[in-house]
PDB file of C-alpha atoms in Angstrom:
ATOM      1  CA  UNK A   3       0.000   0.000   0.000  1.00 87.00           C
ATOM      2  CA  UNK A   4       1.390   3.403  -0.985  1.00 93.00           C
ATOM      3  CA  UNK A   5       1.479   6.425   1.312  1.00 88.00           C
ATOM      4  CA  UNK A   6      -1.343   8.012  -0.682  1.00 87.00           C
ATOM      5  CA  UNK A   7      -3.445   4.865  -0.346  1.00 91.00           C
ATOM      6  CA  UNK A   8      -2.805   4.768   3.420  1.00 91.00           C
ATOM      7  CA  UNK A   9      -3.804   8.433   3.724  1.00 90.00           C
ATOM      8  CA  UNK A  10      -6.996   7.811   1.713  1.00 90.00           C
ATOM      9  CA  UNK A  11      -7.858   4.840   3.924  1.00 93.00           C
ATOM     10  CA  UNK A  12      -7.340   6.867   7.117  1.00 93.00           C
ATOM     11  CA  UNK A  13      -9.409   9.727   5.732  1.00 93.00           C
ATOM     12  CA  UNK A  14     -12.232   7.361   4.727  1.00 93.00           C
ATOM     13  CA  UNK A  15     -12.244   5.838   8.236  1.00 95.00           C
ATOM     14  CA  UNK A  16     -12.462   9.293   9.839  1.00 95.00           C
ATOM     15  CA  UNK A  17     -15.271  10.345   7.477  1.00 94.00           C
ATOM     16  CA  UNK A  18     -17.191   7.128   8.250  1.00 96.00           C
ATOM     17  CA  UNK A  19     -16.715   7.567  12.024  1.00 96.00           C
ATOM     18  CA  UNK A  20     -17.379  11.313  12.288  1.00 97.00           C
ATOM     19  CA  UNK A  21     -19.310  12.416   9.204  1.00 97.00           C
ATOM     20  CA  UNK A  22     -16.758  15.162   8.566  1.00 98.00           C
ATOM     21  CA  UNK A  23     -16.576  16.253   4.936  1.00 97.00           C
ATOM     22  CA  UNK A  24     -14.877  19.126   3.129  1.00 97.00           C
ATOM     23  CA  UNK A  25     -18.179  21.050   2.844  1.00 98.00           C
ATOM     24  CA  UNK A  26     -18.745  20.609   6.604  1.00 98.00           C
ATOM     25  CA  UNK A  27     -15.239  21.915   7.293  1.00 98.00           C
ATOM     26  CA  UNK A  28     -15.959  24.978   5.183  1.00 98.00           C
ATOM     27  CA  UNK A  29     -19.258  25.646   6.989  1.00 98.00           C
ATOM     28  CA  UNK A  30     -17.522  25.320  10.368  1.00 98.00           C
ATOM     29  CA  UNK A  31     -14.598  27.552   9.407  1.00 98.00           C
ATOM     30  CA  UNK A  32     -16.824  30.273   7.942  1.00 98.00           C
ATOM     31  CA  UNK A  33     -19.238  30.248  10.903  1.00 98.00           C
ATOM     32  CA  UNK A  34     -16.379  30.269  13.416  1.00 98.00           C
ATOM     33  CA  UNK A  35     -14.528  33.172  11.822  1.00 98.00           C
ATOM     34  CA  UNK A  36     -17.770  35.132  11.484  1.00 98.00           C
ATOM     35  CA  UNK A  37     -17.929  34.940  15.289  1.00 98.00           C
ATOM     36  CA  UNK A  38     -14.243  35.784  15.686  1.00 97.00           C
ATOM     37  CA  UNK A  39     -14.667  38.935  13.605  1.00 97.00           C
ATOM     38  CA  UNK A  40     -17.298  40.303  16.004  1.00 97.00           C
ATOM     39  CA  UNK A  41     -15.721  39.144  19.271  1.00 98.00           C
ATOM     40  CA  UNK A  42     -14.437  41.900  21.571  1.00 97.00           C
ATOM     41  CA  UNK A  43     -11.444  39.837  22.731  1.00 95.00           C
ATOM     42  CA  UNK A  44     -10.317  38.189  19.496  1.00 97.00           C
ATOM     43  CA  UNK A  45     -11.431  40.497  16.675  1.00 97.00           C
ATOM     44  CA  UNK A  46      -8.673  43.070  17.326  1.00 96.00           C
ATOM     45  CA  UNK A  47      -5.965  40.371  17.171  1.00 95.00           C
ATOM     46  CA  UNK A  48      -7.233  39.065  13.823  1.00 95.00           C
ATOM     47  CA  UNK A  49      -8.177  42.377  12.246  1.00 94.00           C
ATOM     48  CA  UNK A  50      -4.682  43.749  12.874  1.00 94.00           C
ATOM     49  CA  UNK A  51      -3.128  40.873  10.916  1.00 92.00           C
ATOM     50  CA  UNK A  52      -5.570  39.489   8.342  1.00 94.00           C
ATOM     51  CA  UNK A  53      -5.315  41.489   5.124  1.00 92.00           C
ATOM     52  CA  UNK A  54      -7.677  39.336   3.083  1.00 94.00           C
ATOM     53  CA  UNK A  55     -10.291  37.180   4.750  1.00 96.00           C
ATOM     54  CA  UNK A  56     -11.000  34.878   1.799  1.00 97.00           C
ATOM     55  CA  UNK A  57      -7.375  33.663   1.501  1.00 96.00           C
ATOM     56  CA  UNK A  58      -7.278  33.220   5.287  1.00 96.00           C
ATOM     57  CA  UNK A  59     -10.498  31.195   5.283  1.00 98.00           C
ATOM     58  CA  UNK A  60      -9.185  29.015   2.444  1.00 97.00           C
ATOM     59  CA  UNK A  61      -5.982  28.410   4.454  1.00 96.00           C
ATOM     60  CA  UNK A  62      -8.023  27.539   7.541  1.00 97.00           C
ATOM     61  CA  UNK A  63     -10.177  25.106   5.550  1.00 98.00           C
ATOM     62  CA  UNK A  64      -7.003  23.412   4.300  1.00 97.00           C
ATOM     63  CA  UNK A  65      -5.616  23.380   7.863  1.00 97.00           C
ATOM     64  CA  UNK A  66      -8.736  21.787   9.370  1.00 98.00           C
ATOM     65  CA  UNK A  67      -8.928  19.313   6.483  1.00 97.00           C
ATOM     66  CA  UNK A  68      -5.366  18.249   7.228  1.00 96.00           C
ATOM     67  CA  UNK A  69      -5.935  18.056  10.971  1.00 96.00           C
ATOM     68  CA  UNK A  70      -9.408  16.527  11.055  1.00 97.00           C
ATOM     69  CA  UNK A  71      -9.268  14.311   7.960  1.00 96.00           C
ATOM     70  CA  UNK A  72      -5.504  13.780   7.611  1.00 93.00           C
ATOM     71  CA  UNK A  73      -5.884  15.049   4.029  1.00 93.00           C
ATOM     72  CA  UNK A  74      -2.458  16.665   3.760  1.00 91.00           C
ATOM     73  CA  UNK A  75      -3.928  19.826   2.187  1.00 93.00           C
ATOM     74  CA  UNK A  76      -2.230  22.285   4.556  1.00 95.00           C
ATOM     75  CA  UNK A  77       1.472  23.033   4.232  1.00 93.00           C
ATOM     76  CA  UNK A  78       2.154  25.789   6.725  1.00 92.00           C
ATOM     77  CA  UNK A  79       3.768  26.501  10.064  1.00 92.00           C
ATOM     78  CA  UNK A  80       1.039  27.343  12.591  1.00 91.00           C
ATOM     79  CA  UNK A  81       3.450  27.727  15.504  1.00 91.00           C
ATOM     80  CA  UNK A  82       5.602  30.257  13.656  1.00 90.00           C
ATOM     81  CA  UNK A  83       2.487  32.225  12.638  1.00 90.00           C
ATOM     82  CA  UNK A  84       1.254  32.398  16.238  1.00 90.00           C
ATOM     83  CA  UNK A  85       4.564  33.181  17.988  1.00 87.00           C
ATOM     84  CA  UNK A  86       4.482  36.969  17.462  1.00 87.00           C
ATOM     85  CA  UNK A  87       0.849  37.333  18.537  1.00 88.00           C
ATOM     86  CA  UNK A  88       0.152  39.188  21.807  1.00 89.00           C
ATOM     87  CA  UNK A  89      -1.969  36.343  23.190  1.00 92.00           C
ATOM     88  CA  UNK A  90      -2.122  34.270  26.344  1.00 92.00           C
ATOM     89  CA  UNK A  91      -4.397  31.807  28.143  1.00 94.00           C
ATOM     90  CA  UNK A  92      -7.336  34.225  28.127  1.00 95.00           C
ATOM     91  CA  UNK A  93      -7.240  34.429  24.325  1.00 95.00           C
ATOM     92  CA  UNK A  94      -6.952  30.667  23.930  1.00 95.00           C
ATOM     93  CA  UNK A  95      -9.857  30.145  26.332  1.00 97.00           C
ATOM     94  CA  UNK A  96     -12.040  32.529  24.333  1.00 97.00           C
ATOM     95  CA  UNK A  97     -10.941  30.959  21.026  1.00 97.00           C
ATOM     96  CA  UNK A  98     -11.894  27.519  22.352  1.00 98.00           C
ATOM     97  CA  UNK A  99     -15.203  28.756  23.730  1.00 98.00           C
ATOM     98  CA  UNK A 100     -16.210  30.194  20.352  1.00 98.00           C
ATOM     99  CA  UNK A 101     -14.896  27.177  18.456  1.00 98.00           C
ATOM    100  CA  UNK A 102     -16.758  24.695  20.657  1.00 98.00           C
ATOM    101  CA  UNK A 103     -20.012  26.676  20.435  1.00 98.00           C
ATOM    102  CA  UNK A 104     -19.703  26.837  16.661  1.00 98.00           C
ATOM    103  CA  UNK A 105     -18.803  23.163  16.255  1.00 98.00           C
ATOM    104  CA  UNK A 106     -21.770  22.098  18.387  1.00 98.00           C
ATOM    105  CA  UNK A 107     -24.132  24.251  16.318  1.00 98.00           C
ATOM    106  CA  UNK A 108     -22.770  23.443  12.844  1.00 98.00           C
ATOM    107  CA  UNK A 109     -21.679  19.809  13.117  1.00 98.00           C
ATOM    108  CA  UNK A 110     -23.268  16.477  13.933  1.00 97.00           C
ATOM    109  CA  UNK A 111     -22.264  15.282  17.426  1.00 98.00           C
ATOM    110  CA  UNK A 112     -19.479  12.899  16.369  1.00 97.00           C
ATOM    111  CA  UNK A 113     -17.931  15.524  14.104  1.00 98.00           C
ATOM    112  CA  UNK A 114     -18.194  18.235  16.766  1.00 98.00           C
ATOM    113  CA  UNK A 115     -16.519  15.972  19.329  1.00 98.00           C
ATOM    114  CA  UNK A 116     -13.674  15.221  16.905  1.00 98.00           C
ATOM    115  CA  UNK A 117     -13.139  18.896  16.050  1.00 98.00           C
ATOM    116  CA  UNK A 118     -13.288  20.011  19.695  1.00 98.00           C
ATOM    117  CA  UNK A 119     -10.779  17.389  20.823  1.00 98.00           C
ATOM    118  CA  UNK A 120      -8.372  18.506  18.112  1.00 98.00           C
ATOM    119  CA  UNK A 121      -8.954  22.210  18.861  1.00 98.00           C
ATOM    120  CA  UNK A 122      -8.138  21.676  22.540  1.00 97.00           C
ATOM    121  CA  UNK A 123      -4.868  19.955  21.644  1.00 96.00           C
ATOM    122  CA  UNK A 124      -3.958  22.678  19.158  1.00 96.00           C
ATOM    123  CA  UNK A 125      -4.701  25.474  21.634  1.00 96.00           C
ATOM    124  CA  UNK A 126      -2.666  23.783  24.369  1.00 94.00           C
ATOM    125  CA  UNK A 127       0.268  23.254  22.006  1.00 94.00           C
ATOM    126  CA  UNK A 128       0.230  26.839  20.748  1.00 95.00           C
ATOM    127  CA  UNK A 129      -0.063  28.245  24.265  1.00 94.00           C
ATOM    128  CA  UNK A 130       2.868  26.105  25.411  1.00 93.00           C
ATOM    129  CA  UNK A 131       4.967  27.193  22.423  1.00 93.00           C
ATOM    130  CA  UNK A 132       4.198  30.876  22.891  1.00 93.00           C
ATOM    131  CA  UNK A 133       4.976  30.649  26.601  1.00 93.00           C
ATOM    132  CA  UNK A 134       8.301  28.947  25.852  1.00 91.00           C
ATOM    133  CA  UNK A 135       9.199  31.633  23.327  1.00 89.00           C
ATOM    134  CA  UNK A 136       8.594  34.191  26.079  1.00 88.00           C
ATOM    135  CA  UNK A 137      10.953  32.274  28.381  1.00 89.00           C
ATOM    136  CA  UNK A 138       8.145  30.838  30.492  1.00 88.00           C
ATOM    137  CA  UNK A 139       8.317  27.131  31.193  1.00 89.00           C
ATOM    138  CA  UNK A 140       4.844  25.917  32.090  1.00 87.00           C
ATOM    139  CA  UNK A 141       4.400  23.055  34.506  1.00 86.00           C
ATOM    140  CA  UNK A 142       1.661  20.470  34.121  1.00 87.00           C
ATOM    141  CA  UNK A 143      -1.684  22.257  34.332  1.00 86.00           C
ATOM    142  CA  UNK A 144      -0.162  25.751  34.366  1.00 88.00           C
ATOM    143  CA  UNK A 145      -1.372  28.431  31.978  1.00 89.00           C
ATOM    144  CA  UNK A 146       0.502  31.247  30.252  1.00 91.00           C
ATOM    145  CA  UNK A 147      -0.479  34.703  31.488  1.00 92.00           C
ATOM    146  CA  UNK A 148       1.300  37.730  30.095  1.00 85.00           C
ATOM    147  CA  UNK A 149       2.564  40.176  32.687  1.00 74.00           C
ATOM    148  CA  UNK A 150       0.841  43.539  32.624  1.00 60.00           C
ATOM    149  CA  UNK A 151       2.905  46.699  32.634  1.00 42.00           C
ATOM    150  CA  UNK A 152       1.989  48.696  35.754  1.00 42.00           C
ATOM    151  CA  UNK A 153       1.943  51.976  33.805  1.00 44.00           C
ATOM    152  CA  UNK A 154       0.758  51.263  30.295  1.00 43.00           C
ATOM    153  CA  UNK A 155      -1.558  48.321  30.912  1.00 45.00           C
ATOM    154  CA  UNK A 156      -0.190  46.693  27.762  1.00 45.00           C
ATOM    155  CA  UNK A 157       1.245  43.147  27.597  1.00 44.00           C
ATOM    156  CA  UNK A 158       5.012  43.053  27.738  1.00 39.00           C
TER     157      UNK A 158
END
């Protein structure tokens, strides 16, 4: 069996188990980012960096296809993209809250559970990586909180 055949088999098993399809991924991604764009906590982070929403949404569809279906469509570096962002545990918690709400509304239960499990792992990994880049070594169960400047109120 070739690598492509193995990937196709894995993808077919995931689709059969969860009901996740490319059109479902697109509906989830579009609904989720519609919420992000109006969220008081997350919208400023995204709006400051996203120049074109359609290319971003296409990238996110490819990302979630690769993560959820093992499709291999995404060829990027999520950690490197997130490292410079001024985010911490509060942002990841809000991101997860919106993602979980959206997944539960848009997806059948098995698909929502699969997406949410993956999203939690991704958020934890990104938070750990960002903390490490800031010189903060998190212990088991610890969260990354940026220190606030006593005068400016801005993250350091």
